[in-house]
Steps between C-alpha positions, in 0.01 A plus 500: 500500500543187280618297789155566677266544211642275208309160470864368403666596814621287794193622698264314265422137464484325141118466518268754345614577150335465156662691210847511652489125568445446124765731407759341745415148388534603124828695567634182677383286205685730258804480703474121506490475122126514410428735208263796587182539294549137366534282801312756717310816422387827663368829409798684645834593321826317524675776695260431793572123467865574492470702818336204661745254361796682645307522830455121480853446424610698823239296725335223310240406772415838647423849387808638677688547175215690355495706817873613449428588134204692617724706727720589207195601280347718777827654577516632137131598519576713804802648331308611187223634698743691719675641189140592355422691830833703484392616146147581618617685809814657388653356796874541556534342847279180406322515841146596346556255231570229731176581702296499162655165403410340820140615474491368142637170599209470744273520196693241302459247788116525481383255781220340294714431193842429641440138614707344206794602278347537173562672162391825631783503771774452225307739253512787760866504466490582130210755557701683787811500271311617188332781720823638616655479145194704371501770769874559471448610131158651505557746774145486620610642841622836337146594453371349825322802678492300837874574550629822622769716364713395808506124398855422368583299187564141611776268438362371163606711203251722321396641175686474165826410671354140580631225297216322309707173492431376848122563496437343166719197582306453831165541310599259221610245750183546697285441175685174446487393858121561532431325166662193643301529837145607416454684177228721628767669708689581178204734400572708825862523428426596134292787632812627707726446205268714264493787735865498535564466131258777409651740761861435372416544137277803572771672691770412235724324752563205258439412140195275446682184424758484794219408784369240269832340459577522868160323586545242241846398635377491862182301385698270307751434783235323713265367219752350264662249732148352581429470140822321429456271801152419377611426149773279639247318711257478205207656701473851338189431331356341818609815701303721248204288501475446873615845624313717234231308332382283775519765756256717299274204483498468866445857563190490265380184675563611842118575582443130423721392786474186723312679779310819406589775748224593753368858477639574850853371392493703179384816696802462735733443213375815323482731802825352662700517171380712217309790709753507765789533259327756303439707807853476617642589170264792453574634837864463443519690168204726455680780695747520229237623236557866407354683201819660398713188438440175285779318709296566839234288349752214446464323837123484490498395135751219579320387807157483309661313212673251728174447684320437178741256370522303839132484490462328154352167544504560881451197711736513822602783733872435458474610135485846633836487675693588189361862537650559838836664407311793375385573872850670512320821375258510794774417759714777352231749574459371867869554573579808268552748779699295742574141568224435738667208651259447778209471242705277269623277787149465650333427174774228419486335840106498476525366138737207601310418796174505321614317195658232719192472704270482192706217356512312833125514549397432140768283348631308799850404353715669762724251703313374788151528374273196464194428308310214368612546142866513612451167690373353173802658294749357737343154485500506123851627489630225715375251250625685191840557657563118488519520124764752416477638149155366435255643255186682612179645332262755657180370314258809491679655789793667658706327770638729773863389459438123506803329356751785555674325789536172283620690195206374305481564130214608268284215360436624159481830311174624668584354842301755702174682430525843365226758551309520191622168368380416163306175414836378329702562812241308707497207260880490505478478878220228488716280258817520735287384786332230305829384360654476863781734412531654847629327805270713726187700402353783724135540422192685635283265705222465249343147447544498136871543505572300799317196333690559186839486694409178675394339166845584353688327789565794722458453886388784721750607774378566838133456400401582872610870435226723400600823302406627166785331314613126505820335413525189295797280434556271202500133576631207296 
C-alpha cells in the first residue's frame, strides 16, 4: 500500500511537498551539526525532526530513507490495530481481525490527507499502541452486546490475569513520544491513560502508585535523553520557547495568515475533514452504546473526545488523520460474524485505486507526470544543485522541496514562513533577507518583495518562467 500511496515512495517524484520538505531539510541540518530551535525553528517536536534526520541520513537527497522508515512505522500501526481487533472480536484464529485491520488501514490512508508524511502519520503509531494498551485492561468487549455467545476469547489475555506492566509502559512511552511530536496528541493519549488507570484502580488490580511509577519510567525513557541532549547543546530554553510558547502564539494568530482562506476553501476543509471524520467515527462507534453498561459507551466517548481535540484551532484536513485508528470499532462491527474477505478485498482495492487516482490527478507528483510547476521546479533545482550545501530562505512562503537535492541548509532561525507567523517572526525573516544571509531566496511574485531583493543584490533565476514563486540568488 505504501509503495503505491506514499509520497516518499519510489513511485513519486521529489516535487509537490510543503510541510515534509521543511521537516526533511531541518532533519538534515540537525544531522549536519546545526542546532534545532536555535539555528532553525519549527512548531513541531524534536522526535519528528529526528525521524526525518534518520531518513536524510539513509538518503540525503531523496525521500527514500523516509519511505523505509514509514514502512516500519506503519507495520507497527498495522500490528497494534490487528491486536486491538482481536480483543474486540474475541478472535482466536485472527482471520476476522485481519479483515478488520485491513479495513481500518484504508481509513488511515485517507486520500485527501495522505499526500505528505507529517506528524499525524507518526502520531497514529502511538495512538494505535495506546488504544490497544487501554482495551487489553478495560475489557470493554466483555460487555459488548454486538458479540454472540459463540464468540471465542481471542489470543490476548483477559480480565484480572492481564499484567498491568506492559499496558502502562506502552501508555507512558506514548505520552512521552507524542509530547515530542505534537503535544495536542498527548492530550489524546492522556485520555486513554486515564480510562485505563481508573479501570485498574476501580477493579483493584493494582495499588494506586504502581501504574504511576510505570508510566513515569516509560515517559522518562524517551523524554529525558532529549532533555539531556538539549542541555548539552545549550538549546533547552530555545526549545521550550519555540515549541511551546511560539507555537501557541502562531495558533492564536493563524486567522491573520498571509493569504486569508476563501469561503469555498474553508467549506471544503470543514466538510472534508471535521464533518466527514465526525460522521465516520459516529457510524463506527454508536452501535456500541447500550444502557446497561458504562463500558459500552467508551468507544463513542473516545471518538467524540478525539474529534473535539483534533478540531481545536482547525485549519487543515490532515489534522483529523490522528483520529483514524478509532475506526477499528466500526471495522470490527462489519466483520464480527465472518471475515467477509470479498467485501474487505473489494473495498481495499477500490480504496488503493481511488487514493492513487486522487493523488495522481490533484497533486501530480507521480513518476512520469508533467506540469508547468514541475518544469519550473526542475529548472530552479538545476541552478541550486550547482551550489552544494548552500543556505536557503523561503521568504513568506514554502518551497516544494527546492534545495533538497543540493543538501541546502536553513538560512536563519525563521527560514520559512509558518502559518500564523507573528510580527517578530516576519521581522526576523526580513532582517535575514536584508542582511543577505541566504545564498538563495524563494519568494512569492509580489512586486514589493521582488524589488526589495533586487535592491539587496539578488538576481532572479529564470525570470522568463512565470509561476507563483520566484528564485533569487545572492550575487557579489
